[in-house]
PDB file of C-alpha atoms in Angstrom:
ATOM      1  CA  MET A   1      95.573  75.668  97.142  1.00  0.00           C
ATOM      2  CA  PHE A   2      96.923  73.683  94.177  1.00  0.00           C
ATOM      3  CA  ILE A   3      99.155  71.574  96.447  1.00  0.00           C
ATOM      4  CA  SER A   4      96.177  70.800  98.692  1.00  0.00           C
ATOM      5  CA  VAL A   5      94.127  69.589  95.725  1.00  0.00           C
ATOM      6  CA  ILE A   6      97.023  67.420  94.521  1.00  0.00           C
ATOM      7  CA  LEU A   7      97.134  65.678  97.913  1.00  0.00           C
ATOM      8  CA  PHE A   8      93.581  64.439  97.312  1.00  0.00           C
ATOM      9  CA  ILE A   9      94.677  62.899  93.985  1.00  0.00           C
ATOM     10  CA  ILE A  10      98.095  61.324  94.554  1.00  0.00           C
ATOM     11  CA  PRO A  11      97.761  57.741  95.906  1.00  0.00           C
ATOM     12  CA  SER A  12      99.353  56.958  99.238  1.00  0.00           C
ATOM     13  CA  LYS A  13     101.035  53.861  97.760  1.00  0.00           C
ATOM     14  CA  ILE A  14     102.644  53.339  94.375  1.00  0.00           C
ATOM     15  CA  ASN A  15     101.010  50.146  93.120  1.00  0.00           C
ATOM     16  CA  LEU A  16     101.112  50.095  89.316  1.00  0.00           C
ATOM     17  CA  TRP A  17      99.272  47.229  87.634  1.00  0.00           C
ATOM     18  CA  CYS A  18     102.029  46.743  85.070  1.00  0.00           C
ATOM     19  CA  PHE A  19     104.418  45.565  87.804  1.00  0.00           C
ATOM     20  CA  GLY A  20     102.035  42.933  89.080  1.00  0.00           C
ATOM     21  CA  CYS A  21      99.418  43.133  91.842  1.00  0.00           C
ATOM     22  CA  ASN A  22      97.229  40.846  93.847  1.00  0.00           C
ATOM     23  CA  GLY A  23      94.186  41.297  91.626  1.00  0.00           C
ATOM     24  CA  SER A  24      93.179  38.685  89.111  1.00  0.00           C
ATOM     25  CA  LYS A  25      93.755  41.064  86.210  1.00  0.00           C
ATOM     26  CA  GLY A  26      96.907  42.678  87.497  1.00  0.00           C
ATOM     27  CA  ARG A  27      95.123  45.532  89.189  1.00  0.00           C
ATOM     28  CA  PRO A  28      94.535  46.338  92.894  1.00  0.00           C
ATOM     29  CA  GLU A  29      91.599  44.532  94.457  1.00  0.00           C
ATOM     30  CA  THR A  30      90.607  47.669  96.423  1.00  0.00           C
ATOM     31  CA  PRO A  31      91.131  51.353  95.582  1.00  0.00           C
ATOM     32  CA  ILE A  32      94.320  52.823  96.982  1.00  0.00           C
ATOM     33  CA  PRO A  33      93.554  55.770  99.300  1.00  0.00           C
ATOM     34  CA  ALA A  34      94.962  59.191  98.464  1.00  0.00           C
ATOM     35  CA  LEU A  35      97.593  60.961 100.537  1.00  0.00           C
ATOM     36  CA  LEU A  36      94.841  63.117 102.043  1.00  0.00           C
ATOM     37  CA  GLU A  37      91.186  62.261 102.548  1.00  0.00           C
ATOM     38  CA  TRP A  38      88.305  64.544 103.456  1.00  0.00           C
ATOM     39  CA  SER A  39      87.471  62.556 106.580  1.00  0.00           C
ATOM     40  CA  VAL A  40      90.956  63.308 107.911  1.00  0.00           C
ATOM     41  CA  VAL A  41      90.570  66.994 107.066  1.00  0.00           C
ATOM     42  CA  GLN A  42      87.283  67.159 108.957  1.00  0.00           C
ATOM     43  CA  LYS A  43      88.819  65.635 112.081  1.00  0.00           C
ATOM     44  CA  LYS A  44      92.254  67.282 112.074  1.00  0.00           C
ATOM     45  CA  MET A  45      91.664  70.711 110.533  1.00  0.00           C
ATOM     46  CA  PRO A  46      91.590  73.556 113.110  1.00  0.00           C
ATOM     47  CA  TRP A  47      88.445  75.163 111.721  1.00  0.00           C
ATOM     48  CA  GLY A  48      88.382  77.768 114.467  1.00  0.00           C
ATOM     49  CA  ILE A  49      91.680  79.222 113.273  1.00  0.00           C
ATOM     50  CA  VAL A  50      90.492  79.182 109.655  1.00  0.00           C
ATOM     51  CA  LEU A  51      87.340  81.108 110.586  1.00  0.00           C
ATOM     52  CA  LEU A  52      89.381  83.483 112.742  1.00  0.00           C
ATOM     53  CA  MET A  53      91.752  84.407 109.922  1.00  0.00           C
ATOM     54  CA  GLY A  54      89.058  84.491 107.246  1.00  0.00           C
ATOM     55  CA  GLY A  55      86.799  86.625 109.401  1.00  0.00           C
ATOM     56  CA  GLY A  56      89.610  89.094 109.994  1.00  0.00           C
ATOM     57  CA  PHE A  57      90.301  89.507 106.283  1.00  0.00           C
ATOM     58  CA  SER A  58      86.572  89.842 105.570  1.00  0.00           C
ATOM     59  CA  MET A  59      86.203  92.533 108.202  1.00  0.00           C
ATOM     60  CA  ALA A  60      89.209  94.424 106.833  1.00  0.00           C
ATOM     61  CA  GLU A  61      87.781  94.388 103.296  1.00  0.00           C
ATOM     62  CA  ALA A  62      84.316  95.401 104.533  1.00  0.00           C
ATOM     63  CA  THR A  63      85.816  98.302 106.481  1.00  0.00           C
ATOM     64  CA  LYS A  64      87.615  99.512 103.377  1.00  0.00           C
ATOM     65  CA  VAL A  65      84.687  99.130 100.961  1.00  0.00           C
ATOM     66  CA  SER A  66      82.085 100.639 103.305  1.00  0.00           C
ATOM     67  CA  GLY A  67      84.173 103.752 103.938  1.00  0.00           C
ATOM     68  CA  LEU A  68      84.487 103.059 107.661  1.00  0.00           C
ATOM     69  CA  SER A  69      88.259 103.555 107.546  1.00  0.00           C
ATOM     70  CA  HIS A  70      87.761 107.014 106.019  1.00  0.00           C
ATOM     71  CA  TRP A  71      85.213 107.895 108.699  1.00  0.00           C
ATOM     72  CA  VAL A  72      87.525 106.725 111.492  1.00  0.00           C
ATOM     73  CA  GLY A  73      90.295 108.888 110.070  1.00  0.00           C
ATOM     74  CA  GLN A  74      88.020 111.924 110.223  1.00  0.00           C
ATOM     75  CA  GLN A  75      87.139 111.215 113.858  1.00  0.00           C
ATOM     76  CA  LEU A  76      90.828 111.137 114.768  1.00  0.00           C
ATOM     77  CA  ILE A  77      91.595 114.593 113.364  1.00  0.00           C
ATOM     78  CA  PRO A  78      90.995 116.272 116.797  1.00  0.00           C
ATOM     79  CA  LEU A  79      94.175 114.529 117.957  1.00  0.00           C
ATOM     80  CA  ASN A  80      96.070 117.483 116.461  1.00  0.00           C
ATOM     81  CA  VAL A  81      95.739 119.235 119.834  1.00  0.00           C
ATOM     82  CA  LEU A  82      98.142 116.663 121.291  1.00  0.00           C
ATOM     83  CA  SER A  83     101.910 116.582 120.926  1.00  0.00           C
ATOM     84  CA  PRO A  84     103.278 114.095 118.336  1.00  0.00           C
ATOM     85  CA  PRO A  85     104.732 111.690 120.953  1.00  0.00           C
ATOM     86  CA  LEU A  86     101.379 111.586 122.727  1.00  0.00           C
ATOM     87  CA  ILE A  87      99.601 110.955 119.420  1.00  0.00           C
ATOM     88  CA  VAL A  88     101.899 107.982 118.827  1.00  0.00           C
ATOM     89  CA  PHE A  89     101.122 106.659 122.298  1.00  0.00           C
ATOM     90  CA  VAL A  90      97.354 106.968 121.731  1.00  0.00           C
ATOM     91  CA  VAL A  91      97.662 105.263 118.333  1.00  0.00           C
ATOM     92  CA  CYS A  92      99.668 102.395 119.839  1.00  0.00           C
ATOM     93  CA  VAL A  93      97.181 101.887 122.672  1.00  0.00           C
ATOM     94  CA  MET A  94      94.292 101.906 120.202  1.00  0.00           C
ATOM     95  CA  THR A  95      96.096  99.460 117.904  1.00  0.00           C
ATOM     96  CA  ALA A  96      96.951  97.124 120.786  1.00  0.00           C
ATOM     97  CA  ALA A  97      93.283  97.061 121.813  1.00  0.00           C
ATOM     98  CA  ILE A  98      92.052  96.374 118.265  1.00  0.00           C
ATOM     99  CA  THR A  99      94.552  93.612 117.568  1.00  0.00           C
ATOM    100  CA  GLU A 100      93.294  91.713 120.613  1.00  0.00           C
ATOM    101  CA  VAL A 101      89.915  91.115 118.996  1.00  0.00           C
ATOM    102  CA  THR A 102      90.991  90.582 115.397  1.00  0.00           C
ATOM    103  CA  SER A 103      93.918  89.102 113.523  1.00  0.00           C
ATOM    104  CA  ASN A 104      97.174  91.010 113.190  1.00  0.00           C
ATOM    105  CA  VAL A 105      96.930  91.240 109.420  1.00  0.00           C
ATOM    106  CA  ALA A 106      93.330  92.450 109.547  1.00  0.00           C
ATOM    107  CA  ALA A 107      94.190  95.102 112.139  1.00  0.00           C
ATOM    108  CA  ALA A 108      97.066  96.370 110.008  1.00  0.00           C
ATOM    109  CA  THR A 109      94.916  96.321 106.860  1.00  0.00           C
ATOM    110  CA  VAL A 110      92.242  98.417 108.546  1.00  0.00           C
ATOM    111  CA  LEU A 111      94.429 100.846 110.488  1.00  0.00           C
ATOM    112  CA  LEU A 112      97.315 101.680 108.151  1.00  0.00           C
ATOM    113  CA  PRO A 113      95.234 103.495 105.495  1.00  0.00           C
ATOM    114  CA  VAL A 114      93.502 105.412 108.285  1.00  0.00           C
ATOM    115  CA  LEU A 115      96.797 106.444 109.861  1.00  0.00           C
ATOM    116  CA  ALA A 116      98.238 107.443 106.491  1.00  0.00           C
ATOM    117  CA  LYS A 117      95.311 109.816 105.902  1.00  0.00           C
ATOM    118  CA  LEU A 118      95.524 111.076 109.473  1.00  0.00           C
ATOM    119  CA  ALA A 119      99.250 111.828 109.125  1.00  0.00           C
ATOM    120  CA  GLN A 120      98.622 113.739 105.909  1.00  0.00           C
ATOM    121  CA  SER A 121      95.863 115.756 107.547  1.00  0.00           C
ATOM    122  CA  LEU A 122      98.008 116.598 110.580  1.00  0.00           C
ATOM    123  CA  GLU A 123     101.116 117.130 108.397  1.00  0.00           C
ATOM    124  CA  ILE A 124     103.071 114.503 110.309  1.00  0.00           C
ATOM    125  CA  HIS A 125     105.471 112.107 108.633  1.00  0.00           C
ATOM    126  CA  PRO A 126     103.278 109.069 107.775  1.00  0.00           C
ATOM    127  CA  LEU A 127     105.948 106.639 108.971  1.00  0.00           C
ATOM    128  CA  TYR A 128     105.879 108.312 112.376  1.00  0.00           C
ATOM    129  CA  LEU A 129     102.404 106.851 112.934  1.00  0.00           C
ATOM    130  CA  MET A 130     102.449 103.814 110.653  1.00  0.00           C
ATOM    131  CA  LEU A 131     105.682 102.176 111.839  1.00  0.00           C
ATOM    132  CA  PRO A 132     104.737 101.905 115.533  1.00  0.00           C
ATOM    133  CA  ALA A 133     101.174 100.902 114.617  1.00  0.00           C
ATOM    134  CA  THR A 134     102.452  98.121 112.350  1.00  0.00           C
ATOM    135  CA  ILE A 135     104.689  96.734 115.075  1.00  0.00           C
ATOM    136  CA  THR A 136     101.952  97.100 117.693  1.00  0.00           C
ATOM    137  CA  CYS A 137      99.682  94.908 115.550  1.00  0.00           C
ATOM    138  CA  SER A 138     101.879  92.028 116.729  1.00  0.00           C
ATOM    139  CA  TYR A 139     101.255  92.816 120.409  1.00  0.00           C
ATOM    140  CA  ALA A 140      98.432  90.283 120.673  1.00  0.00           C
ATOM    141  CA  PHE A 141      99.180  88.727 124.036  1.00  0.00           C
ATOM    142  CA  MET A 142      95.929  88.847 126.012  1.00  0.00           C
ATOM    143  CA  LEU A 143      93.166  86.860 124.277  1.00  0.00           C
ATOM    144  CA  PRO A 144      93.034  83.495 122.483  1.00  0.00           C
ATOM    145  CA  ILE A 145      91.333  85.028 119.439  1.00  0.00           C
ATOM    146  CA  ALA A 146      94.042  87.657 119.017  1.00  0.00           C
ATOM    147  CA  THR A 147      96.346  85.503 116.891  1.00  0.00           C
ATOM    148  CA  PRO A 148      96.496  81.872 115.695  1.00  0.00           C
ATOM    149  CA  PRO A 149      99.398  80.896 118.024  1.00  0.00           C
ATOM    150  CA  ASN A 150      97.325  82.097 120.973  1.00  0.00           C
ATOM    151  CA  ALA A 151      94.355  80.081 119.755  1.00  0.00           C
ATOM    152  CA  ILE A 152      96.481  76.962 119.313  1.00  0.00           C
ATOM    153  CA  ALA A 153      97.887  77.273 122.822  1.00  0.00           C
ATOM    154  CA  PHE A 154      94.446  77.912 124.303  1.00  0.00           C
ATOM    155  CA  THR A 155      92.715  75.036 122.491  1.00  0.00           C
ATOM    156  CA  SER A 156      95.276  72.606 123.841  1.00  0.00           C
ATOM    157  CA  GLY A 157      93.028  72.462 126.918  1.00  0.00           C
ATOM    158  CA  LYS A 158      95.747  73.298 129.425  1.00  0.00           C
ATOM    159  CA  MET A 159      95.173  77.068 129.650  1.00  0.00           C
ATOM    160  CA  LYS A 160      92.424  79.359 130.882  1.00  0.00           C
ATOM    161  CA  SER A 161      91.589  82.841 129.660  1.00  0.00           C
ATOM    162  CA  GLN A 162      92.951  84.473 132.815  1.00  0.00           C
ATOM    163  CA  ASP A 163      96.242  82.645 132.315  1.00  0.00           C
ATOM    164  CA  MET A 164      96.751  84.764 129.197  1.00  0.00           C
ATOM    165  CA  LEU A 165      94.923  87.930 130.241  1.00  0.00           C
ATOM    166  CA  ILE A 166      97.073  89.126 133.162  1.00  0.00           C
ATOM    167  CA  PRO A 167     100.543  88.419 131.679  1.00  0.00           C
ATOM    168  CA  GLY A 168      99.303  89.708 128.314  1.00  0.00           C
ATOM    169  CA  LEU A 169      98.159  93.004 129.819  1.00  0.00           C
ATOM    170  CA  PHE A 170     101.573  93.507 131.403  1.00  0.00           C
ATOM    171  CA  MET A 171     103.303  92.701 128.107  1.00  0.00           C
ATOM    172  CA  ASN A 172     101.063  95.124 126.203  1.00  0.00           C
ATOM    173  CA  ILE A 173     101.806  97.996 128.589  1.00  0.00           C
ATOM    174  CA  LEU A 174     105.533  97.296 128.481  1.00  0.00           C
ATOM    175  CA  CYS A 175     105.722  96.919 124.702  1.00  0.00           C
ATOM    176  CA  VAL A 176     103.622 100.022 123.972  1.00  0.00           C
ATOM    177  CA  GLY A 177     105.937 102.057 126.182  1.00  0.00           C
ATOM    178  CA  VAL A 178     109.014 100.650 124.467  1.00  0.00           C
ATOM    179  CA  ILE A 179     107.779 101.257 120.919  1.00  0.00           C
ATOM    180  CA  THR A 180     106.720 104.818 121.805  1.00  0.00           C
ATOM    181  CA  LEU A 181     110.195 105.493 123.173  1.00  0.00           C
ATOM    182  CA  MET A 182     111.986 103.872 120.238  1.00  0.00           C
ATOM    183  CA  ILE A 183     110.055 105.688 117.501  1.00  0.00           C
ATOM    184  CA  ASN A 184     110.790 109.037 119.185  1.00  0.00           C
ATOM    185  CA  THR A 185     114.513 108.300 119.507  1.00  0.00           C
ATOM    186  CA  LEU A 186     115.968 105.828 117.001  1.00  0.00           C
ATOM    187  CA  GLY A 187     113.032 106.191 114.635  1.00  0.00           C
ATOM    188  CA  VAL A 188     113.425 109.959 114.377  1.00  0.00           C
ATOM    189  CA  LEU A 189     117.184 109.602 113.960  1.00  0.00           C
ATOM    190  CA  ILE A 190     117.075 106.923 111.253  1.00  0.00           C
ATOM    191  CA  PHE A 191     114.026 108.016 109.210  1.00  0.00           C
ATOM    192  CA  ASP A 192     114.114 111.788 109.840  1.00  0.00           C
ATOM    193  CA  LEU A 193     110.549 111.746 111.133  1.00  0.00           C
ATOM    194  CA  ASN A 194     110.564 115.363 112.306  1.00  0.00           C
ATOM    195  CA  THR A 195     109.988 116.612 108.753  1.00  0.00           C
ATOM    196  CA  PHE A 196     106.863 116.272 106.636  1.00  0.00           C
ATOM    197  CA  PRO A 197     107.952 114.760 103.292  1.00  0.00           C
ATOM    198  CA  ALA A 198     106.856 116.228  99.996  1.00  0.00           C
ATOM    199  CA  TRP A 199     105.627 112.849  98.725  1.00  0.00           C
ATOM    200  CA  ALA A 200     103.051 112.736 101.537  1.00  0.00           C
ATOM    201  CA  MET A 201     101.434 116.067 100.702  1.00  0.00           C
ATOM    202  CA  ILE A 202      97.877 116.104  99.383  1.00  0.00           C
ATOM    203  CA  PRO A 203      95.913 119.047  97.980  1.00  0.00           C
ATOM    204  CA  ASN A 204      94.615 121.267 100.795  1.00  0.00           C
ATOM    205  CA  SER A 205      95.714 118.570 103.330  1.00  0.00           C
ATOM    206  CA  THR A 206      92.080 117.884 104.195  1.00  0.00           C
ATOM    207  CA  PHE A 207      89.661 115.018 103.941  1.00  0.00           C
ATOM    208  CA  ILE A 208      87.003 115.193 101.277  1.00  0.00           C
ATOM    209  CA  THR A 209      83.549 114.685 102.739  1.00  0.00           C
ATOM    210  CA  THR A 210      80.527 113.588 100.779  1.00  0.00           C
TER     211      THR A 210
END
């Protein structure tokens, strides 16, 4: 932010009056424009991307403050009837769907606290759910609004929504399958995800309802 403000102040040309200028009193006849002007910002700034990112962060904060993330975690408790690998698969599919309609950072901000509480409730290693969900937040291949690079490519005017939708769907299915396989093989081997760590335990291992 500070650098952006400085660009509006620094002149685009060094023209000091003490070294002589064209003005009658040794000063410039016309004001020297700054390195950055507001008219240029209005024309060149990709406001759609700014609103996309800002809206994602706002939604993440609203979800946290309103208690929606806590409520979502409670609704996911019935997943304990499934096997852990299937839970990971469901979480990855859900994350891939959410990250298509919001920014990656916002999706991670909303989902990770929910998954941490869910893992504690189900007595599953928190990393077993949070690691694949974090990586899946980057699987935004289908829609222009999913991530700024997608929006930039789409706004170039040379792509249609269906040009991203079909290949993106294939990539999502492939990547979700790969991450589910990797977390249940290398992930378990490296991070010892089959055990519930003591640092993740909470009193009574239940959610507190109000």
